[in-house]
């Protein structure tokens, strides 16, 4: 069982992973690159070129696009129904937040339904020892007011006891070529 995943072509599971992603987000999720998974020494998953669709009529076709996600989980907590993400590296993430001219916000409804519940794969069952973000971009456009802004070169790390908090983030980024830093601590949501 431990050696078997080494010989599996994980790209053949692309459509199943995309379907699960759509169930979690309510949007089409596409994986344009390779998928790899290994069990030893710890379960490790890599996804390349991941995108989450935007709302129809949005300026950008993707709400989010990520160059690569590389994640590792601890095996022992997984066997007891908890997910302890020991590390995840997110390379070249791009997030495009938009308020449409009709007032709809493209981030509303992204995480809904069973993903908010407790239990296996629930937000409160997932801890995050360290997430590293490298070379990200965040854009915001309000089509009603005409206001927009862009944040480039987002890098840093996030630690979370669970995905509903508490969390701590240390980030660096550029706004209009001015370097900035942000240290943020949040309690439970």
Tab-separated table of C-alpha atoms in Angstrom:
chain	number	residue	atom	x	y	z
A	1	UNK	CA	0.000	0.000	0.000
A	2	UNK	CA	2.886	2.374	0.705
A	3	UNK	CA	4.779	1.615	-2.515
A	4	UNK	CA	1.709	1.426	-4.786
A	5	UNK	CA	1.122	5.195	-5.167
A	6	UNK	CA	4.611	5.533	-6.649
A	7	UNK	CA	3.477	3.592	-9.731
A	8	UNK	CA	0.143	5.348	-10.199
A	9	UNK	CA	-0.304	7.961	-12.918
A	10	UNK	CA	-2.012	10.605	-10.784
A	11	UNK	CA	-2.840	12.652	-13.881
A	12	UNK	CA	-5.533	10.047	-14.602
A	13	UNK	CA	-7.371	11.332	-11.479
A	14	UNK	CA	-7.458	14.911	-12.791
A	15	UNK	CA	-11.210	14.948	-13.496
A	16	UNK	CA	-12.089	13.493	-10.069
A	17	UNK	CA	-9.946	16.119	-8.315
A	18	UNK	CA	-11.507	18.865	-10.426
A	19	UNK	CA	-15.024	17.627	-9.532
A	20	UNK	CA	-14.159	17.667	-5.808
A	21	UNK	CA	-12.714	21.173	-6.212
A	22	UNK	CA	-15.964	22.348	-7.807
A	23	UNK	CA	-17.964	20.820	-4.926
A	24	UNK	CA	-15.821	22.748	-2.417
A	25	UNK	CA	-15.809	26.104	-4.222
A	26	UNK	CA	-18.956	26.074	-6.338
A	27	UNK	CA	-16.785	27.073	-9.323
A	28	UNK	CA	-15.007	25.161	-12.055
A	29	UNK	CA	-11.543	24.110	-10.914
A	30	UNK	CA	-9.016	23.153	-13.588
A	31	UNK	CA	-5.591	21.571	-13.259
A	32	UNK	CA	-3.612	22.352	-16.395
A	33	UNK	CA	-0.297	20.821	-15.321
A	34	UNK	CA	1.002	17.615	-13.807
A	35	UNK	CA	-0.259	15.970	-10.632
A	36	UNK	CA	2.062	13.917	-8.425
A	37	UNK	CA	1.574	12.159	-5.097
A	38	UNK	CA	3.944	10.177	-2.884
A	39	UNK	CA	3.250	8.527	0.470
A	40	UNK	CA	6.724	8.195	1.986
A	41	UNK	CA	8.318	9.699	3.986
A	42	UNK	CA	5.070	11.747	4.366
A	43	UNK	CA	2.048	12.144	2.064
A	44	UNK	CA	3.051	14.801	-0.467
A	45	UNK	CA	0.887	16.224	-3.277
A	46	UNK	CA	1.966	18.553	-6.092
A	47	UNK	CA	-0.466	20.246	-8.494
A	48	UNK	CA	0.694	22.484	-11.340
A	49	UNK	CA	-1.286	25.257	-13.069
A	50	UNK	CA	-4.455	25.282	-10.948
A	51	UNK	CA	-7.274	27.720	-11.714
A	52	UNK	CA	-10.653	28.547	-10.180
A	53	UNK	CA	-13.170	30.109	-12.554
A	54	UNK	CA	-14.548	33.577	-12.037
A	55	UNK	CA	-18.188	34.639	-12.243
A	56	UNK	CA	-19.635	35.153	-15.698
A	57	UNK	CA	-19.115	38.715	-16.923
A	58	UNK	CA	-16.025	39.281	-14.779
A	59	UNK	CA	-13.002	41.138	-16.164
A	60	UNK	CA	-10.689	38.151	-15.543
A	61	UNK	CA	-11.725	34.647	-16.580
A	62	UNK	CA	-10.100	33.198	-13.432
A	63	UNK	CA	-10.874	34.183	-9.863
A	64	UNK	CA	-7.603	32.493	-8.912
A	65	UNK	CA	-4.705	30.955	-10.790
A	66	UNK	CA	-1.774	29.249	-9.094
A	67	UNK	CA	1.446	28.216	-10.823
A	68	UNK	CA	2.118	25.341	-8.422
A	69	UNK	CA	0.845	23.990	-5.108
A	70	UNK	CA	3.199	21.691	-3.240
A	71	UNK	CA	1.772	20.283	0.003
A	72	UNK	CA	2.735	17.757	2.659
A	73	UNK	CA	0.521	16.328	5.427
A	74	UNK	CA	1.409	14.405	8.588
A	75	UNK	CA	0.369	10.749	8.367
A	76	UNK	CA	-0.549	10.046	12.029
A	77	UNK	CA	-3.216	12.788	12.410
A	78	UNK	CA	-4.667	11.772	9.024
A	79	UNK	CA	-5.406	8.294	10.390
A	80	UNK	CA	-7.410	9.838	13.258
A	81	UNK	CA	-9.565	12.050	11.017
A	82	UNK	CA	-7.594	15.301	11.252
A	83	UNK	CA	-5.510	16.902	8.549
A	84	UNK	CA	-2.253	18.446	9.692
A	85	UNK	CA	-0.653	20.218	6.759
A	86	UNK	CA	3.004	20.322	7.732
A	87	UNK	CA	3.903	22.530	4.795
A	88	UNK	CA	2.405	23.959	1.651
A	89	UNK	CA	4.169	26.133	-0.880
A	90	UNK	CA	2.059	28.206	-3.254
A	91	UNK	CA	4.022	29.584	-6.196
A	92	UNK	CA	2.798	32.485	-8.358
A	93	UNK	CA	-0.732	32.745	-6.944
A	94	UNK	CA	-2.966	35.298	-8.647
A	95	UNK	CA	-6.253	36.380	-7.054
A	96	UNK	CA	-8.658	38.714	-8.850
A	97	UNK	CA	-11.329	40.244	-6.591
A	98	UNK	CA	-14.121	42.066	-8.424
A	99	UNK	CA	-17.373	43.819	-7.601
A	100	UNK	CA	-19.510	43.613	-10.723
A	101	UNK	CA	-21.547	46.563	-12.003
A	102	UNK	CA	-24.683	44.788	-10.685
A	103	UNK	CA	-23.149	44.651	-7.169
A	104	UNK	CA	-22.180	40.966	-7.087
A	105	UNK	CA	-18.833	40.292	-5.407
A	106	UNK	CA	-16.919	37.446	-7.049
A	107	UNK	CA	-15.592	36.068	-3.737
A	108	UNK	CA	-19.043	35.524	-2.190
A	109	UNK	CA	-20.089	31.884	-1.995
A	110	UNK	CA	-16.639	30.439	-2.724
A	111	UNK	CA	-16.548	28.375	0.475
A	112	UNK	CA	-19.979	27.085	1.360
A	113	UNK	CA	-21.926	24.031	2.365
A	114	UNK	CA	-20.218	20.972	3.830
A	115	UNK	CA	-16.714	22.458	3.746
A	116	UNK	CA	-17.664	24.718	6.679
A	117	UNK	CA	-18.816	21.817	8.846
A	118	UNK	CA	-16.767	20.063	11.480
A	119	UNK	CA	-15.520	16.554	10.819
A	120	UNK	CA	-13.117	15.042	8.351
A	121	UNK	CA	-12.028	17.661	5.789
A	122	UNK	CA	-14.035	20.342	7.644
A	123	UNK	CA	-12.318	23.708	8.035
A	124	UNK	CA	-11.913	23.206	11.795
A	125	UNK	CA	-10.230	19.797	11.218
A	126	UNK	CA	-7.419	21.191	9.065
A	127	UNK	CA	-4.356	22.722	10.698
A	128	UNK	CA	-1.617	24.490	8.806
A	129	UNK	CA	1.878	24.421	10.286
A	130	UNK	CA	3.278	26.617	7.528
A	131	UNK	CA	2.114	27.937	4.184
A	132	UNK	CA	4.646	29.765	2.065
A	133	UNK	CA	3.523	32.098	-0.711
A	134	UNK	CA	5.956	33.205	-3.415
A	135	UNK	CA	5.588	35.889	-6.102
A	136	UNK	CA	1.831	36.403	-5.841
A	137	UNK	CA	-0.454	39.042	-7.315
A	138	UNK	CA	-3.752	40.375	-5.968
A	139	UNK	CA	-6.021	42.681	-7.948
A	140	UNK	CA	-9.239	44.415	-6.920
A	141	UNK	CA	-11.718	46.134	-9.227
A	142	UNK	CA	-15.010	47.756	-8.264
A	143	UNK	CA	-16.848	48.232	-11.547
A	144	UNK	CA	-19.520	50.384	-9.859
A	145	UNK	CA	-17.107	53.032	-8.557
A	146	UNK	CA	-14.281	52.550	-11.068
A	147	UNK	CA	-11.752	52.015	-8.259
A	148	UNK	CA	-9.041	49.417	-8.596
A	149	UNK	CA	-5.700	48.481	-7.073
A	150	UNK	CA	-2.987	45.907	-7.548
A	151	UNK	CA	-0.557	44.252	-5.142
A	152	UNK	CA	2.508	42.541	-6.653
A	153	UNK	CA	5.295	40.261	-5.448
A	154	UNK	CA	3.261	38.917	-2.508
A	155	UNK	CA	5.481	36.574	-0.512
A	156	UNK	CA	5.522	35.317	3.043
A	157	UNK	CA	4.063	32.674	5.315
A	158	UNK	CA	0.861	31.812	7.178
A	159	UNK	CA	0.381	29.537	10.208
A	160	UNK	CA	-3.079	28.374	11.382
A	161	UNK	CA	-4.237	26.181	14.263
A	162	UNK	CA	-7.265	25.459	12.049
A	163	UNK	CA	-8.641	27.077	8.914
A	164	UNK	CA	-11.215	28.864	11.099
A	165	UNK	CA	-8.449	30.350	13.268
A	166	UNK	CA	-6.438	31.383	15.025
A	167	UNK	CA	-3.988	32.416	12.288
A	168	UNK	CA	-0.780	34.407	11.950
A	169	UNK	CA	0.657	35.835	8.732
A	170	UNK	CA	3.915	37.597	7.855
A	171	UNK	CA	3.765	38.973	4.305
A	172	UNK	CA	5.824	41.247	2.048
A	173	UNK	CA	4.485	42.858	-1.119
A	174	UNK	CA	4.713	45.869	-3.429
A	175	UNK	CA	2.017	48.477	-4.066
A	176	UNK	CA	2.897	50.844	-6.928
A	177	UNK	CA	6.529	49.678	-6.660
A	178	UNK	CA	6.639	50.664	-2.958
A	179	UNK	CA	7.749	47.743	-0.762
A	180	UNK	CA	5.445	46.987	2.173
A	181	UNK	CA	5.233	44.413	4.971
A	182	UNK	CA	2.265	43.160	6.950
A	183	UNK	CA	2.199	41.116	10.146
A	184	UNK	CA	-1.298	39.948	11.018
A	185	UNK	CA	-2.748	37.810	13.814
A	186	UNK	CA	-6.385	36.684	13.784
A	187	UNK	CA	-8.462	34.824	16.365
A	188	UNK	CA	-11.204	32.318	15.572
A	189	UNK	CA	-13.695	33.273	12.854
